[in-house]
Amino acid sequence: MAALMLQGCGSDVGKSVLVAGLCRLFANRGLRVRPFKPQNMSNNAAVTADGGEIGRAQALQALACRAVPTVDMNPVLLKPQSDVGAQLVVRGRMAGTWKAAGYQDRKAALLPTVVESFRRLEGEADLVIVEGAGSPAETNLRANDIANMGFAHAADVPVVLVGDIDRGHVIASLVGAQVVLDGADRDRVKGFLINKFRGDPRLFDAGRADIAARTGWADFGMVPWLGAAARLPAEDAVALEHARGGERRRVTIAVPMLSRIANFDDFDPLRAEPDVDLRFVPPGRALPGDADLVVLPGTKATLADLGFLREQGWDVDLAAHVRRGGRVLGVCGGYQMLGRRVSDPAGVEGPPGAADGLGLLPVETVLTGDKVLRPVRGAMLGARFEGYEMHVGRTTGAAAPWLEIDDGPADADWGCVSPDGRIMGAYVHGLFAAGAARAAFLAMFGAESRVGDYGGVVDAALDEIAEVLAGALDIPGLARLAGLTAAVGTGG
């Protein structure tokens, strides 16, 4: 079956968006396409229909393929809980917590599982487009690798290397990678492409020719800066560094950037609204005094980030915000923080311990080892939504539920709301994607929704990116490299 792998000269060079765009491009040409990432490291995750979890980027890429996300699309997911440790998720299920050094020694044992998932996708698709992680030129990580060349060799998949010209030194990045790769890995790379170019592309013709001459790799083209990518959910918290908010609008929403912030794409639909100024507040800065709403987001380490929040003085800012009559929303870990107490007796998310919460809701949470992963449908403020739960912990004491859940099990999360309606919390992610639910929420602030269902925004952005890639890249050449025999057009 046909397959192609994009690897990069580093993290955040745009691999995820390029894979999504190529998935949509080939899907638009009538092919059954599937995305695949052997190993991902991200705290932004999505729940699959079969009750597992995968990286949010692979869920977006599945959408680009017009396919249902499955755990096979991202069989190994690492969710960082500290600087040296992460929760390991294998084929959608939590498989323990690993220290970084120990994982590097043992990850090779996961390669058969990774290849097995890839083969299943091959069996149902005309084309599988694979995304690497980080860079294959990180030679200190090459032993036991399952994310880049280790996988590419095991599955016999050709590689195209992506360079990010926006960072500068792209010639050195690509040529340097060719120099440090060993012979077998070097031969596995069949070509390169340049991403994130701004300006007249003819100005870099000589640079591309130099890279090709020095490496012997085929030049598959150069992608301009993709403005439509800003309308896609971001996978990594790196993107939040460029999402500070703008001019004062009808509603100002502040989101503190917790050290292990997770699933922050929950708020992308709000950011897309013209009346909303969504501000991600970095460490070292106070929460803005003019905020109408403060959102405590999800986190991969609730107790640790509760301490981090206090270290930043955000608890003091939040108390002042509440005294001024401001509203507060807690989602998942943020919901847990809003309660009276959070306990982790078994050390599920770090060292065992407990701490007083912020005391803004009458709930208490005990973190437990069994993770809840399930799709959720219901109503928020009388308007319909579709979302999902993804959390450890059981929260009790919610006297006044905030959400209405359809056919929920006994432990379904209805959330909690304060008597005055100004403090809200729930475990459910994805509350704002549906236009009606987002409109009902914004109405509390006297604002209107002008976007509609956010899915349409994302879908249109994927089509726009696919169209740009068709004109910028050698699509027939990529198709031949992947092993496609069906006609895919000339691009452009």
Coordinates of C-alpha atoms in Angstrom, one line a residue, residues 133-488:
A133 CA 8.2 13.7 15.9
G134 CA 10.9 16.3 16.6
S135 CA 13.8 15.6 14.3
P136 CA 15.7 12.5 13.1
A137 CA 18.9 14.5 13.4
E138 CA 18.7 14.3 17.2
T139 CA 21.3 11.6 17.2
N140 CA 21.2 11.2 20.9
L141 CA 17.7 9.8 20.6
R142 CA 18.3 7.5 17.6
A143 CA 18.9 4.3 19.6
N144 CA 15.5 2.5 20.1
D145 CA 13.7 5.2 18.1
I146 CA 10.1 4.5 17.2
A147 CA 9.0 8.0 16.2
N148 CA 11.2 8.8 13.1
M149 CA 13.8 6.6 11.4
G150 CA 13.2 3.6 13.6
F151 CA 9.6 3.5 12.4
A152 CA 10.4 4.4 8.8
H153 CA 12.8 1.5 8.5
A154 CA 10.5 -1.0 10.3
A155 CA 7.6 -0.1 8.1
D156 CA 9.6 0.6 4.9
V157 CA 8.2 4.1 4.4
P158 CA 10.0 6.8 2.3
V159 CA 10.8 10.1 4.1
V160 CA 10.6 13.7 3.1
L161 CA 12.4 16.1 5.4
V162 CA 10.7 19.5 6.3
G163 CA 12.7 22.7 6.9
D164 CA 11.2 25.8 8.5
I165 CA 12.6 28.9 6.7
D166 CA 10.8 31.2 9.1
R167 CA 13.3 30.3 11.8
G168 CA 16.3 31.1 9.6
H169 CA 19.3 28.9 8.9
V170 CA 17.1 26.4 6.9
I171 CA 20.0 25.5 4.6
A172 CA 22.1 24.6 7.5
S173 CA 19.2 22.7 9.1
L174 CA 18.6 20.5 6.1
V175 CA 22.2 20.0 5.0
G176 CA 23.3 19.5 8.7
A177 CA 20.7 16.8 9.1
Q178 CA 22.1 15.0 6.0
V179 CA 25.5 15.2 7.5
V180 CA 24.7 13.7 10.9
L181 CA 22.4 11.0 9.8
D182 CA 24.0 7.6 9.4
G183 CA 24.1 6.0 6.0
A184 CA 20.9 4.0 6.2
D185 CA 18.9 6.9 7.6
R186 CA 20.3 9.2 5.0
D187 CA 19.2 6.9 2.2
R188 CA 15.7 6.7 3.7
V189 CA 15.3 10.4 3.1
K190 CA 14.2 10.9 -0.6
G191 CA 13.6 14.6 -0.6
F192 CA 12.9 17.8 1.2
L193 CA 10.5 20.7 1.2
I194 CA 10.6 24.2 2.7
N195 CA 7.8 25.5 4.9
K196 CA 6.6 28.9 6.1
F197 CA 8.2 31.1 3.4
R198 CA 7.1 34.8 3.3
G199 CA 7.6 37.0 0.3
D200 CA 8.7 36.3 -3.3
P201 CA 9.5 32.6 -3.6
R202 CA 12.0 33.3 -6.5
L203 CA 14.3 34.8 -3.9
F204 CA 15.1 31.4 -2.5
D205 CA 15.5 29.5 -5.8
A206 CA 19.3 29.5 -5.3
G207 CA 19.0 28.3 -1.7
R208 CA 16.8 25.4 -2.7
A209 CA 19.3 24.5 -5.5
D210 CA 22.1 24.6 -3.0
I211 CA 20.3 22.2 -0.6
A212 CA 19.6 19.8 -3.4
A213 CA 23.2 19.9 -4.7
R214 CA 24.7 19.4 -1.2
T215 CA 22.3 16.6 -0.1
G216 CA 21.4 14.8 -3.4
W217 CA 17.8 14.9 -2.2
A218 CA 14.9 15.8 -4.5
D219 CA 13.3 19.2 -4.0
F220 CA 9.5 18.8 -3.6
G221 CA 8.8 22.5 -3.3
M222 CA 8.3 25.4 -1.0
V223 CA 5.2 26.2 1.0
P224 CA 4.2 29.9 1.7
W225 CA 3.1 31.1 5.1
L226 CA -0.3 29.4 5.6
G227 CA -2.5 32.1 7.1
A228 CA -5.4 29.6 7.2
A229 CA -3.4 27.5 9.8
A230 CA -4.4 30.1 12.4
R231 CA -7.9 28.9 12.1
L232 CA -7.0 25.3 13.0
P233 CA -6.7 24.0 16.5
A234 CA -3.1 24.3 17.8
E235 CA -1.4 21.1 19.0
D236 CA 1.4 22.5 21.2
A237 CA 1.5 25.1 23.9
V238 CA 4.3 26.8 21.8
A239 CA 1.4 28.3 19.8
L240 CA 0.1 30.1 22.9
E241 CA 3.3 32.2 23.0
H242 CA 1.8 34.1 20.0
A243 CA -1.8 34.2 21.2
R244 CA -1.8 37.1 23.7
G245 CA -5.0 38.7 22.6
G246 CA -5.6 42.0 20.9
E247 CA -7.7 45.1 21.1
R248 CA -10.5 45.4 23.7
R249 CA -13.7 43.9 22.3
R250 CA -17.1 43.2 23.7
V251 CA -16.0 40.3 25.8
T252 CA -12.5 39.8 27.3
I253 CA -11.6 36.3 28.4
A254 CA -8.4 35.6 30.2
V255 CA -6.8 32.1 30.3
P256 CA -3.8 31.6 32.6
M257 CA -1.1 29.4 30.9
L258 CA -0.6 26.7 33.5
S259 CA 2.7 24.8 33.4
R260 CA 0.9 21.6 32.2
I261 CA -1.9 23.2 30.3
A262 CA -4.0 20.7 28.4
N263 CA -6.7 20.7 25.7
F264 CA -6.5 24.5 25.3
D265 CA -8.1 24.1 21.9
D266 CA -11.3 24.1 23.8
F267 CA -11.2 27.9 23.5
D268 CA -10.4 28.2 19.8
P269 CA -14.1 28.7 18.8
L270 CA -14.2 31.6 21.3
R271 CA -11.1 33.1 19.8
A272 CA -12.6 33.0 16.4
E273 CA -15.5 35.2 17.5
P274 CA -15.1 38.9 16.4
D275 CA -16.6 40.1 19.7
V276 CA -14.2 38.1 21.9
D277 CA -10.7 39.1 23.0
L278 CA -9.2 35.8 24.2
R279 CA -6.0 36.4 26.1
F280 CA -3.6 33.6 27.2
V281 CA -1.8 35.0 30.2
P282 CA 1.8 33.8 30.5
P283 CA 3.6 33.1 33.8
G284 CA 5.0 36.3 35.3
R285 CA 2.0 38.4 34.3
A286 CA -1.1 39.3 36.3
L287 CA -4.5 38.3 35.1
P288 CA -6.0 41.4 33.4
G289 CA -8.2 43.5 35.6
D290 CA -10.6 44.2 32.7
A291 CA -11.5 40.6 32.0
D292 CA -15.1 39.6 31.9
L293 CA -14.4 35.9 32.3
V294 CA -11.4 34.0 33.7
V295 CA -11.1 30.4 32.5
L296 CA -9.0 27.9 34.4
P297 CA -8.1 25.4 31.6
G298 CA -7.4 21.7 31.7
T299 CA -4.0 20.5 33.1
K300 CA -2.1 17.2 33.1
A301 CA -1.1 17.8 36.8
T302 CA -3.9 19.4 38.8
L303 CA -2.1 19.5 42.2
A304 CA 1.2 20.7 40.7
D305 CA -0.6 23.4 38.7
L306 CA -2.7 24.5 41.6
G307 CA 0.6 25.2 43.4
F308 CA 1.9 26.9 40.2
L309 CA -1.2 29.1 40.0
R310 CA -0.6 30.3 43.5
E311 CA 3.1 30.8 42.9
Q312 CA 2.2 33.2 40.1
G313 CA -0.3 35.1 42.3
W314 CA -3.1 34.2 40.1
D315 CA -5.2 33.1 43.0
V316 CA -5.1 36.6 44.4
D317 CA -5.9 38.1 40.9
L318 CA -8.8 35.6 40.7
A319 CA -10.2 36.5 44.1
A320 CA -10.1 40.2 43.1
H321 CA -11.8 39.4 39.8
V322 CA -14.7 37.6 41.7
R323 CA -15.1 40.5 44.1
R324 CA -15.5 42.8 41.1
G325 CA -18.4 40.6 39.9
G326 CA -16.4 38.8 37.2
R327 CA -17.3 35.3 36.0
V328 CA -15.1 32.2 36.3
L329 CA -15.2 28.9 34.3
G330 CA -13.2 25.9 35.2
V331 CA -12.7 23.1 32.7
C332 CA -11.5 19.6 33.7
G333 CA -8.5 20.2 35.9
G334 CA -9.5 23.8 36.2
Y335 CA -12.9 22.6 37.6
Q336 CA -11.1 20.5 40.1
M337 CA -9.1 23.6 41.3
L338 CA -12.3 25.6 41.8
G339 CA -13.4 23.2 44.5
R340 CA -12.6 23.0 48.2
R341 CA -10.0 20.3 48.1
V342 CA -8.0 18.1 45.6
S343 CA -6.5 14.9 46.8
D344 CA -4.2 12.5 45.0
P345 CA -3.6 9.7 47.6
A346 CA -2.2 7.2 45.1
G347 CA 0.1 9.6 43.3
V348 CA -1.7 9.3 39.9
E349 CA -0.4 12.7 38.6
G350 CA 2.7 13.0 40.7
P351 CA 3.8 12.6 44.3
P352 CA 0.9 11.6 46.6
G353 CA -0.6 14.6 48.3
A354 CA -3.5 16.9 48.8
A355 CA -4.2 20.7 48.8
D356 CA -7.0 23.1 49.5
G357 CA -8.7 24.3 46.3
L358 CA -9.7 27.8 45.5
G359 CA -13.0 27.4 47.3
L360 CA -15.2 28.9 44.7
L361 CA -17.4 25.8 44.2
P362 CA -18.6 23.4 47.0
V363 CA -17.0 20.4 45.4
E364 CA -14.1 18.1 46.3
T365 CA -12.0 15.9 44.1
V366 CA -10.1 12.7 44.6
L367 CA -7.8 11.7 41.8
T368 CA -8.2 8.0 40.9
G369 CA -6.2 5.7 38.7
D370 CA -9.1 4.9 36.2
K371 CA -9.3 7.4 33.4
V372 CA -12.7 8.5 32.1
L373 CA -12.8 8.6 28.3
R374 CA -16.1 9.1 26.6
P375 CA -18.1 11.3 24.2
V376 CA -20.7 13.5 25.8
R377 CA -23.8 15.1 24.4
G378 CA -26.1 17.4 26.2
A379 CA -27.2 21.0 26.7
M380 CA -25.4 24.1 28.2
L381 CA -27.7 27.0 29.1
G382 CA -30.4 25.3 27.1
A383 CA -28.4 24.9 23.9
R384 CA -27.1 21.7 22.5
F385 CA -23.4 20.7 22.5
E386 CA -21.3 17.6 21.7
G387 CA -18.0 17.1 23.6
Y388 CA -16.0 14.6 25.5
E389 CA -14.7 13.7 29.0
M390 CA -11.0 12.9 29.5
H391 CA -9.9 12.9 33.1
V392 CA -8.8 11.0 36.2
G393 CA -10.6 11.9 39.4
R394 CA -14.1 11.9 40.9
T395 CA -15.7 15.1 42.0
T396 CA -18.5 15.2 44.5
G397 CA -20.6 17.8 46.2
A398 CA -22.1 19.6 43.2
A399 CA -25.4 20.7 44.6
A400 CA -26.4 22.7 41.5
P401 CA -25.5 21.1 38.1
W402 CA -24.4 23.3 35.3
L403 CA -24.9 21.0 32.3
E404 CA -27.6 18.7 31.2
I405 CA -26.2 15.4 30.0
D406 CA -28.0 13.0 27.6
D407 CA -28.4 9.5 28.9
G408 CA -25.5 9.9 31.2
P409 CA -24.3 7.0 33.4
A410 CA -24.4 7.3 37.2
D411 CA -21.1 9.1 37.3
A412 CA -21.8 11.4 34.4
D413 CA -20.5 14.9 34.8
W414 CA -23.2 17.6 35.1
G415 CA -20.7 20.1 36.5
C416 CA -21.5 22.6 39.1
V417 CA -22.6 26.3 39.2
S418 CA -22.6 28.7 42.1
P419 CA -25.9 30.1 43.4
D420 CA -25.4 33.5 41.6
G421 CA -24.4 31.7 38.3
R422 CA -21.0 33.4 38.1
I423 CA -18.8 30.5 38.9
M424 CA -19.1 27.5 36.6
G425 CA -17.2 24.2 36.3
A426 CA -17.4 20.9 34.4
Y427 CA -15.2 18.1 33.1
V428 CA -16.6 18.3 29.6
H429 CA -14.3 19.5 26.7
G430 CA -15.6 20.8 23.5
L431 CA -18.4 22.9 24.9
F432 CA -18.0 25.8 22.5
A433 CA -17.7 24.1 19.2
A434 CA -21.4 24.1 18.5
G435 CA -22.7 27.5 17.4
A436 CA -25.9 27.5 19.5
A437 CA -24.1 26.6 22.7
R438 CA -21.4 29.3 22.1
A439 CA -24.1 31.8 21.3
A440 CA -25.9 31.0 24.6
F441 CA -22.7 31.4 26.5
L442 CA -21.7 34.7 25.0
A443 CA -25.2 36.0 25.6
M444 CA -24.4 36.1 29.3
F445 CA -22.0 38.9 28.5
G446 CA -24.3 40.7 26.1
A447 CA -22.4 39.6 23.0
E448 CA -23.5 37.8 19.9
S449 CA -21.9 34.8 18.1
R450 CA -21.1 35.6 14.5
V451 CA -19.2 32.4 13.5
G452 CA -21.7 29.6 13.7
D453 CA -20.5 26.0 14.1
Y454 CA -16.8 26.0 14.4
G455 CA -16.4 22.8 12.5
G456 CA -17.3 24.7 9.3
V457 CA -14.4 27.2 10.0
V458 CA -11.9 24.3 10.4
D459 CA -13.2 22.5 7.3
A460 CA -12.9 25.6 5.1
A461 CA -9.3 26.2 6.4
L462 CA -8.3 22.6 5.5
D463 CA -9.6 23.1 2.0
E464 CA -7.8 26.4 1.7
I465 CA -4.5 24.8 2.9
A466 CA -4.9 21.9 0.5
E467 CA -5.4 24.3 -2.4
V468 CA -2.2 26.2 -1.5
L469 CA -0.2 23.0 -1.2
A470 CA -1.5 21.8 -4.6
G471 CA 0.1 24.9 -6.2
A472 CA 3.3 25.0 -4.0
L473 CA 4.4 21.3 -4.0
D474 CA 5.3 18.7 -6.5
I475 CA 2.2 16.6 -5.8
P476 CA 2.7 14.1 -8.6
G477 CA 6.3 13.6 -7.4
L478 CA 5.1 13.0 -3.8
A479 CA 2.5 10.6 -5.0
R480 CA 5.0 8.6 -7.0
L481 CA 7.3 8.5 -4.0
A482 CA 4.5 7.2 -1.8
G483 CA 3.8 4.5 -4.3
L484 CA 0.5 5.7 -5.6
T485 CA -0.5 4.3 -9.0
A486 CA -3.8 6.2 -9.4
A487 CA -3.7 9.6 -11.1
V488 CA -3.7 12.5 -8.6

